[in-house]
Amino acid sequence: MVEALGRKADGPGTASAAVMEAKTKEKKDGVVKEVIRLERESVIPILKPKLVMKLTYLIEQDNDRAEFMKLCRRVEYTIRAWYLLQFEDLMQLYALFDPVYGEKSLEQQSLTPAEIETLELNFLTYLFQIMDKSNFKLLSDEENDVAHSGQYLLNLPIKVDESKVDNKLLKKYFKEHPHDNLPAFADKYIVFRRGIGIDQTTDYFFMEKVDVIISRVWRFLLKVTMIDKLFSKRRELRPKKDTKKTDEVKEEEEQADLFVERIRLEKMEMSIKNLLRKMTIQEPTFERMIVVYRRARRETKPDRGIFVKHFKNIPMADMELVLPEKKNPSLMPMDWVKFLISAVLGLATLIGSLEMPKADIWVVTAIVSGLIGYCAKIYFTFQANMVTYQNWITKSMYDKQLDSGKGTLLHLCDDVIQQEVKEVIVSYYILMEQGKATIQDLDLRCEQLIKEEFGVECNFDVVDAVKKLEKLGIVSRDSIGRIICVPLKRANEIIGTTTEEMVIRAQQAPAGP
C-alpha cells in the first residue's frame, strides 16, 4: 500500500521539498485507483525507549550494554539542556500572544505597537525553527491542489471566511523570511503537516453516488452547451514548475518517494452493480497537522492573539476540517439540479396551462403552489443535511484535535528533543558497531538498520545527526573525511556527569541521621 525509500529534505520551510503528483492506476472493484507521490520526511517513526532497548540488546558485551544505556541517557539530558533556553523564549513570547490570556500580559508589559510587532515576528521565527526541527513541512501549493482535487467523507463545499482572518501578520513575516512555493492562503493562515497514513471507509454511499452521477451529467451539459468556457478562467497566476526537471528525475530519486493510493467515488464506473453494492473508499491522511492564524482585528482594539491548533489523522480530501473561521456551506450540485428541474418542469406546465383556450385559475394556482412547496422542501432538506454535516464536523474536530496553544508548543518542544536524541543514538551505534564511514555510507547504514530491525522505512537526516555528534565531541574525521567515533567509555567521559544524574544520585542516597 505504502512504499517509501529515503530522500533528504530540503532546507527549512522549502515547499519544493513536498512535491506531489497524482496519476491513474488499475481499477479496483469498479473504482479507478490513483497513486499520489510524495517526498519522504526525515522522521524516525520509532519510540525512543523501544529504539534504545533494541540497540542495547544487539550489543554483545554486558559492560558495553551498561555503558551504551548510560550514553543514551547523557545524550538526552545534554540535548534537552541545549534547547532549554530556546524553548523558554518561545513559551514566554507565546504568553504575550495567547488568545485567552495574552491581552492581559501585553497590558502589564506596557509595550509600544512597534515593540509588539517585533515580538510577534520573533515568536513566528522561533515557531518555524521548532517546526523544522520537528520535521513538519509547510503545506505547499502542489499538496493543496491535490488534496482539493477530490472528495472523501466531507461532501459540502467549505471555505474560509477571509473577512474574519487577519492578513497582515503572516504577510509581514514572509516578506522578511521568504519561502518558496507558498500557497495562496499563506498571508491569512499557514498549515504544517507531517506523516502520511491511510483511512478507509466502507458503505453504500447512495446519496454520494447519486451526487457523483448528477455532477457528471452537469459537467457534460456544460461542455455540450459550451457554457463551461465562460468559467474556464484558471487561477494559474503562480509560475509553473519546469516540467523538464520533473521528467528527468533520476531513478534513485523516483525510488526515494512515498506512494499512497487514493480510491474515491468520483472515479467510480457507471453501473447498476456499483450503485447498489457496498464500496470501500480510501484516502491518504496527514497524520499530524498544525494550523497557525490570527483573527481579523477588531475596529476598537487590535486582536493580538495567535492561534496554534494541532490535529491528527486528517484525510487529505477533507482538509477543510482544519481550516479556521469556516463559512456555512452552500447548496450541493444535486440540490441545484433538483431546483432547476423542478423550476423548468413547473414553468413548462404553467405555460402549457396558460396557453389552453380556457385556462383554469385553480389549476394554475395548484401548479404554482406545488412548485413553491417542492422548492421549499428541497431547501429545508438541505438545511437539515447541513445541520447533520455540521454535527459530523463538530464530532470530527473533537476526535481529531489533539491540542491547541501552549499544549501544542510543549508537545513540539518534546518532539524536537526525541527526534534529535534518536538521530544521535542510531548514528553513534552504527559507527561503534561497523566502524568509520563516509557520510553517505553512514546514511545508508542507519536507514538499513532501522528497516531490518524495526521493519519501517526511514529518511535518516544524517547531516544533522553528525553535526550533533561533533558538537558532543564524540566523533572526529580522518584525513579523507570519514567519520570515526570515540570508544563507548570515552564518549561517556567526554559528555560527563549531567545535572540530572547528580539529582538522581542525591535522591537515591540514604537520608542522613
XYZ file of C-alpha atoms in Angstrom:
513
model
C 0.000 0.000 0.000
C 2.662 2.469 1.030
C 6.101 2.387 -0.469
C 8.874 4.688 0.655
C 12.611 4.973 0.256
C 14.582 7.731 1.943
C 15.274 11.071 0.345
C 16.760 14.077 2.024
C 14.546 17.033 2.826
C 15.402 20.484 1.532
C 16.164 23.354 3.826
C 13.688 24.634 6.401
C 10.361 25.737 5.082
C 11.067 24.946 1.421
C 7.890 23.908 -0.295
C 9.905 22.242 -3.062
C 10.600 19.506 -0.538
C 6.999 18.366 -0.761
C 6.231 17.795 -4.418
C 3.133 15.731 -5.038
C 1.516 14.319 -8.126
C -1.438 12.034 -8.782
C -1.661 9.500 -11.580
C -4.225 6.903 -12.598
C -3.588 3.258 -11.821
C -5.519 -0.008 -12.244
C -9.151 -0.432 -11.269
C -10.288 -1.991 -8.027
C -13.918 -3.092 -7.512
C -15.134 -0.775 -10.255
C -13.230 2.271 -8.995
C -10.126 3.674 -10.611
C -7.254 3.881 -8.164
C -4.935 6.858 -8.126
C -1.399 6.946 -6.805
C -0.167 10.069 -5.056
C 3.582 10.590 -4.901
C 5.126 12.495 -2.003
C 8.610 13.049 -0.732
C 9.663 11.168 2.361
C 10.082 13.129 5.587
C 13.111 12.930 7.852
C 11.326 11.307 10.778
C 12.340 8.212 12.747
C 8.903 6.639 13.396
C 10.008 4.569 16.412
C 9.509 5.312 20.097
C 12.786 6.207 21.774
C 12.522 3.593 24.600
C 11.924 0.842 22.033
C 14.853 2.058 19.923
C 17.238 2.192 22.888
C 16.230 -1.224 24.238
C 16.576 -2.917 20.847
C 20.002 -1.440 20.100
C 21.175 -2.278 23.606
C 20.035 -5.868 23.148
C 22.084 -6.116 19.929
C 25.320 -5.296 21.819
C 27.131 -8.494 22.869
C 29.155 -7.445 25.947
C 27.242 -6.745 29.170
C 29.655 -3.967 30.172
C 29.162 -2.278 26.806
C 25.399 -2.548 27.203
C 25.546 -0.673 30.507
C 27.816 1.988 29.015
C 25.531 2.368 25.994
C 22.469 2.844 28.216
C 24.385 5.484 30.169
C 25.403 7.203 26.928
C 21.775 7.295 25.722
C 20.677 8.961 28.962
C 23.505 11.504 28.861
C 22.816 12.328 25.211
C 19.160 13.013 26.017
C 19.946 15.133 29.091
C 22.529 17.165 27.143
C 20.323 17.769 24.093
C 17.439 18.750 26.357
C 19.728 21.333 28.011
C 20.754 22.696 24.604
C 17.166 23.526 23.739
C 16.032 24.656 27.190
C 16.674 28.380 26.717
C 15.218 28.426 23.202
C 12.057 26.668 24.408
C 11.740 29.076 27.349
C 11.976 32.060 24.997
C 9.305 30.509 22.765
C 6.902 29.945 25.662
C 7.476 33.434 27.110
C 6.759 35.007 23.731
C 3.622 32.944 23.279
C 2.388 34.068 26.702
C 2.061 37.553 25.160
C 0.005 36.283 22.209
C -2.076 33.577 23.850
C -5.666 34.141 22.583
C -7.014 33.663 26.136
C -4.548 35.385 28.484
C -2.199 37.234 26.136
C -4.084 40.522 26.188
C -3.583 40.928 29.956
C 0.099 40.016 29.635
C 0.609 42.670 26.967
C -1.106 45.293 29.117
C 1.231 44.507 32.025
C 4.301 44.881 29.785
C 3.278 48.367 28.545
C 4.882 47.817 25.145
C 4.665 50.136 22.147
C 2.978 48.857 18.940
C 6.388 48.666 17.212
C 7.832 46.552 20.058
C 4.799 44.242 19.955
C 5.200 43.736 16.198
C 8.870 42.860 16.696
C 7.956 40.289 19.358
C 5.272 38.824 17.066
C 7.835 38.228 14.333
C 10.298 36.788 16.875
C 7.651 34.319 18.030
C 6.927 33.194 14.464
C 10.660 32.833 13.791
C 11.062 30.547 16.834
C 7.920 28.643 15.832
C 9.188 27.966 12.297
C 12.527 26.776 13.700
C 10.773 24.343 16.043
C 8.548 23.121 13.202
C 11.590 22.456 11.052
C 13.371 20.580 13.839
C 10.189 18.529 14.409
C 10.198 17.677 10.678
C 6.912 19.457 9.986
C 6.625 20.908 6.484
C 4.612 23.831 5.211
C 1.715 22.676 3.090
C 2.682 23.628 -0.460
C 0.594 24.634 -3.451
C 1.002 21.197 -5.043
C -0.176 19.417 -1.919
C -3.094 21.773 -1.503
C -4.189 21.314 -5.136
C -4.005 17.520 -4.967
C -5.829 17.457 -1.620
C -8.693 19.542 -3.055
C -8.880 17.592 -6.310
C -11.233 15.007 -4.772
C -13.813 14.346 -2.068
C -13.892 11.803 0.723
C -16.450 11.952 3.575
C -16.954 15.703 3.671
C -19.150 16.476 0.658
C -20.115 20.066 1.396
C -18.086 22.898 -0.136
C -16.419 24.615 2.831
C -14.390 27.799 2.563
C -12.701 30.227 4.920
C -14.454 33.482 5.740
C -11.488 35.667 4.862
C -13.071 38.733 6.437
C -12.634 37.062 9.841
C -8.932 36.166 9.394
C -6.021 38.606 9.702
C -3.899 39.004 6.547
C -1.143 41.304 7.818
C 0.911 39.322 10.340
C 1.904 36.395 8.113
C 2.364 38.632 5.086
C 4.856 40.700 7.070
C 6.651 37.575 8.296
C 7.057 36.041 4.823
C 8.236 39.396 3.490
C 11.142 39.279 5.942
C 11.582 35.483 5.723
C 10.835 34.463 2.102
C 9.713 30.877 1.381
C 9.321 29.220 -1.998
C 6.036 27.885 -3.356
C 3.805 29.311 -0.657
C 0.093 28.530 -1.089
C -2.305 31.325 -1.996
C -3.699 31.450 1.556
C -0.294 31.860 3.247
C -0.942 35.508 4.101
C -4.027 34.519 6.138
C -3.132 31.177 7.723
C -0.477 28.515 7.395
C -0.786 24.753 7.600
C 2.057 22.435 8.621
C 1.865 18.707 8.003
C 3.877 15.633 8.982
C 3.431 11.945 8.353
C 1.244 10.107 5.863
C -1.323 7.433 6.744
C -4.342 5.728 5.185
C -8.042 5.951 6.057
C -10.690 3.564 4.649
C -14.482 3.690 4.830
C -16.932 1.026 3.604
C -20.595 1.893 2.996
C -23.298 2.034 0.327
C -22.873 5.816 -0.211
C -26.242 6.028 -2.026
C -26.626 9.818 -1.888
C -22.948 10.400 -2.660
C -23.165 8.127 -5.725
C -26.248 9.976 -6.982
C -24.440 13.262 -6.439
C -21.455 11.995 -8.459
C -23.762 10.969 -11.340
C -25.533 14.336 -11.313
C -22.190 16.142 -11.269
C -21.039 14.162 -14.300
C -24.263 14.905 -16.187
C -23.992 18.564 -15.212
C -20.410 18.780 -16.488
C -21.466 17.040 -19.709
C -24.287 19.535 -20.275
C -21.968 22.471 -19.621
C -19.482 21.027 -22.097
C -22.105 20.375 -24.793
C -23.606 23.858 -24.444
C -20.056 25.328 -24.249
C -21.068 27.213 -21.096
C -18.053 25.745 -19.302
C -15.798 28.029 -21.352
C -17.275 31.005 -19.541
C -15.969 29.573 -16.249
C -12.681 28.260 -17.577
C -10.548 31.053 -16.137
C -7.984 29.197 -14.143
C -6.160 30.638 -11.158
C -2.821 29.718 -12.702
C -1.290 33.038 -11.746
C 1.669 31.498 -9.976
C 4.666 30.418 -12.072
C 4.636 26.820 -13.188
C 7.422 24.448 -12.396
C 9.938 23.460 -15.015
C 8.455 20.157 -16.116
C 11.713 19.213 -17.774
C 13.349 18.882 -14.398
C 10.477 16.740 -13.162
C 10.678 14.466 -16.209
C 14.413 13.981 -15.870
C 14.334 12.719 -12.303
C 16.965 10.122 -11.591
C 15.879 6.616 -10.799
C 17.110 6.842 -7.205
C 15.078 9.983 -6.675
C 11.967 8.234 -8.016
C 12.573 5.395 -5.580
C 13.025 7.916 -2.773
C 9.392 8.930 -2.827
C 6.391 7.759 -0.844
C 3.461 6.341 -2.830
C -0.061 6.189 -1.402
C -3.284 5.099 -3.073
C -6.464 7.144 -3.308
C -9.761 5.378 -4.112
C -12.720 7.754 -4.446
C -16.266 7.700 -5.758
C -15.560 10.341 -8.405
C -13.607 7.655 -10.306
C -16.432 5.076 -9.994
C -17.547 3.184 -13.110
C -21.173 3.863 -14.068
C -23.085 0.600 -13.491
C -26.158 -0.646 -11.629
C -23.959 -3.083 -9.703
C -21.740 -0.286 -8.383
C -24.759 1.805 -7.424
C -26.368 -0.935 -5.333
C -23.428 -2.541 -3.559
C -21.162 -1.547 -0.702
C -17.914 0.076 -1.731
C -14.676 0.813 0.067
C -13.128 4.205 -0.499
C -9.629 5.117 0.624
C -7.864 8.393 1.216
C -4.320 9.264 2.320
C -4.221 11.158 5.608
C -1.894 13.710 7.113
C -1.027 12.097 10.447
C -0.317 15.456 12.060
C -1.423 18.939 11.003
C -0.833 22.261 12.740
C -2.711 25.418 11.728
C -1.473 28.891 12.678
C -3.556 32.026 12.195
C -4.847 35.207 13.785
C -8.385 36.524 13.757
C -9.109 39.773 11.947
C -8.564 42.904 14.012
C -11.497 44.486 15.745
C -12.366 48.072 14.959
C -11.955 49.276 18.534
C -8.913 47.248 19.585
C -6.443 45.084 17.640
C -6.598 41.348 18.341
C -3.041 40.148 19.050
C -3.915 36.513 19.795
C -2.172 33.881 17.642
C -3.955 30.540 17.347
C -1.893 27.343 17.100
C -4.062 24.233 16.648
C -2.880 20.633 16.403
C -4.835 17.865 14.591
C -4.327 14.167 13.860
C -5.237 11.798 11.007
C -6.873 14.320 8.678
C -7.910 12.876 5.269
C -6.293 14.925 2.517
C -9.574 15.467 0.646
C -11.273 16.553 3.897
C -8.553 19.020 4.799
C -11.232 21.727 5.109
C -11.864 20.320 8.601
C -8.839 22.166 9.966
C -9.483 25.488 8.219
C -10.063 28.481 10.521
C -13.233 30.602 10.601
C -15.266 28.472 8.178
C -18.218 29.813 6.198
C -21.535 27.997 6.240
C -21.572 25.577 3.260
C -23.703 26.257 0.184
C -26.007 24.001 -1.862
C -24.591 20.846 -3.452
C -24.832 20.126 -7.225
C -27.614 17.618 -6.522
C -29.678 20.322 -4.781
C -29.151 22.785 -7.616
C -30.229 20.175 -10.182
C -33.392 19.496 -8.175
C -34.129 23.205 -8.084
C -33.560 23.616 -11.816
C -35.519 20.526 -12.877
C -38.484 21.378 -10.670
C -38.412 25.007 -11.869
C -38.237 24.021 -15.552
C -40.985 21.401 -15.248
C -43.166 23.746 -13.226
C -42.723 26.627 -15.670
C -43.360 24.351 -18.669
C -46.566 23.051 -17.082
C -47.615 26.573 -16.117
C -47.041 27.942 -19.641
C -48.881 24.971 -21.124
C -51.839 25.600 -18.845
C -51.963 29.310 -19.713
C -51.915 28.564 -23.451
C -55.022 26.407 -23.174
C -58.214 28.043 -24.541
C -59.775 28.079 -21.096
C -57.070 28.339 -18.502
C -58.369 27.230 -15.097
C -57.150 29.605 -12.391
C -57.341 26.828 -9.801
C -55.084 24.573 -11.902
C -52.573 27.383 -12.290
C -52.690 28.076 -8.550
C -52.178 24.391 -7.757
C -49.160 24.201 -10.101
C -47.549 27.324 -8.648
C -48.245 26.176 -5.073
C -46.816 22.742 -5.789
C -43.708 24.255 -7.372
C -43.120 26.584 -4.423
C -43.760 23.771 -1.948
C -41.319 21.426 -3.670
C -38.606 24.085 -3.793
C -39.216 24.796 -0.106
C -38.893 21.066 0.629
C -35.549 20.940 -1.192
C -34.322 23.979 0.710
C -35.355 22.664 4.145
C -33.914 19.247 3.302
C -30.630 20.983 2.536
C -30.803 22.835 5.853
C -31.348 19.523 7.662
C -28.421 17.980 5.778
C -26.282 20.972 6.671
C -27.083 20.515 10.374
C -26.129 16.832 10.033
C -22.839 17.735 8.379
C -22.103 20.411 10.975
C -22.656 17.854 13.726
C -20.314 15.488 11.890
C -17.712 18.241 11.536
C -18.028 19.088 15.238
C -17.569 15.438 16.199
C -14.623 15.052 13.827
C -12.984 18.170 15.246
C -13.479 16.839 18.772
C -11.994 13.457 17.843
C -9.149 14.755 15.696
C -7.945 17.864 17.549
C -5.017 16.893 19.738
C -4.325 20.203 21.428
C -4.009 23.932 20.914
C -1.940 26.864 22.066
C 0.559 26.177 24.818
C -0.168 22.438 24.827
C 0.785 22.192 21.146
C 4.017 24.105 21.708
C 5.013 21.900 24.651
C 4.325 18.823 22.522
C 6.507 20.226 19.723
C 9.364 21.014 22.102
C 9.402 17.447 23.418
C 9.095 16.096 19.879
C 12.206 18.005 18.806
C 14.230 16.503 21.647
C 13.033 12.960 20.954
C 13.916 13.152 17.246
C 17.337 14.690 17.897
C 18.187 12.061 20.514
C 17.142 9.172 18.242
C 19.294 10.512 15.393
C 22.382 10.704 17.630
C 21.842 7.257 19.181
C 21.367 5.460 15.843
C 24.311 7.140 14.108
C 26.678 6.546 17.057
C 25.592 2.896 17.297
C 26.374 2.337 13.599
C 29.814 3.925 13.919
C 30.516 1.919 17.100
C 29.488 -1.433 15.612
C 30.502 -1.056 11.953
C 33.469 1.310 12.154
C 34.375 4.504 10.304
C 32.196 5.618 7.391
C 31.663 8.433 4.926
C 28.552 10.497 5.473
C 26.835 8.752 2.545
C 27.682 5.296 3.887
C 26.546 6.279 7.372
C 23.245 7.492 5.945
C 22.583 4.209 4.127
C 23.652 2.085 7.102
C 21.359 3.939 9.513
C 18.378 3.578 7.180
C 19.181 -0.094 6.616
C 19.438 -0.744 10.370
C 16.028 0.827 11.019
C 14.483 -1.159 8.161
C 15.978 -4.503 9.183
C 15.491 -4.271 12.943
C 12.202 -2.338 13.127
C 10.578 -3.051 9.767
C 9.952 0.589 8.813
C 11.287 2.829 6.062
C 13.024 5.973 7.215
C 14.606 9.023 5.630
C 17.521 9.486 8.024
C 18.815 13.049 8.436
C 22.463 12.098 8.632
C 23.875 15.623 8.216
C 22.047 16.894 11.287
C 22.987 13.761 13.257
C 26.711 14.173 12.504
C 26.602 17.855 13.485
C 25.235 16.903 16.901
C 27.790 14.099 17.334
C 30.571 16.609 16.585
C 29.042 19.127 18.965
C 29.027 16.469 21.686
C 32.700 15.806 20.863
C 32.305 12.027 20.490
C 33.224 11.728 16.786
C 36.058 13.001 14.611
C 37.110 12.747 10.957
C 40.153 11.103 9.411
C 42.337 12.579 6.662
C 39.869 11.652 3.888
C 36.771 12.869 5.742
C 35.448 9.574 7.107
C 33.643 9.810 10.435
C 35.092 7.943 13.426
C 33.517 7.609 16.862
C 35.454 7.518 20.129
C 35.160 4.343 22.277
C 31.973 3.987 24.306
C 33.521 4.559 27.723
C 35.471 7.556 26.450
C 32.256 9.025 24.967
C 30.647 8.942 28.406
C 33.700 10.614 29.928
C 33.645 13.396 27.299
C 29.969 14.206 27.889
C 30.493 13.924 31.642
C 28.075 13.644 34.517
C 24.920 15.596 33.842
C 22.859 17.634 36.304
C 20.020 15.115 36.037
C 22.322 12.274 37.065
C 23.514 14.234 40.088
C 19.909 14.893 41.125
C 19.042 11.196 40.745
C 22.063 10.188 42.862
C 21.080 12.688 45.546
C 17.551 11.299 45.632
C 18.811 7.718 45.875
C 21.353 8.489 48.601
C 20.312 7.342 52.090
C 18.998 10.119 54.327
C 21.382 11.404 56.986
C 20.902 10.726 60.721
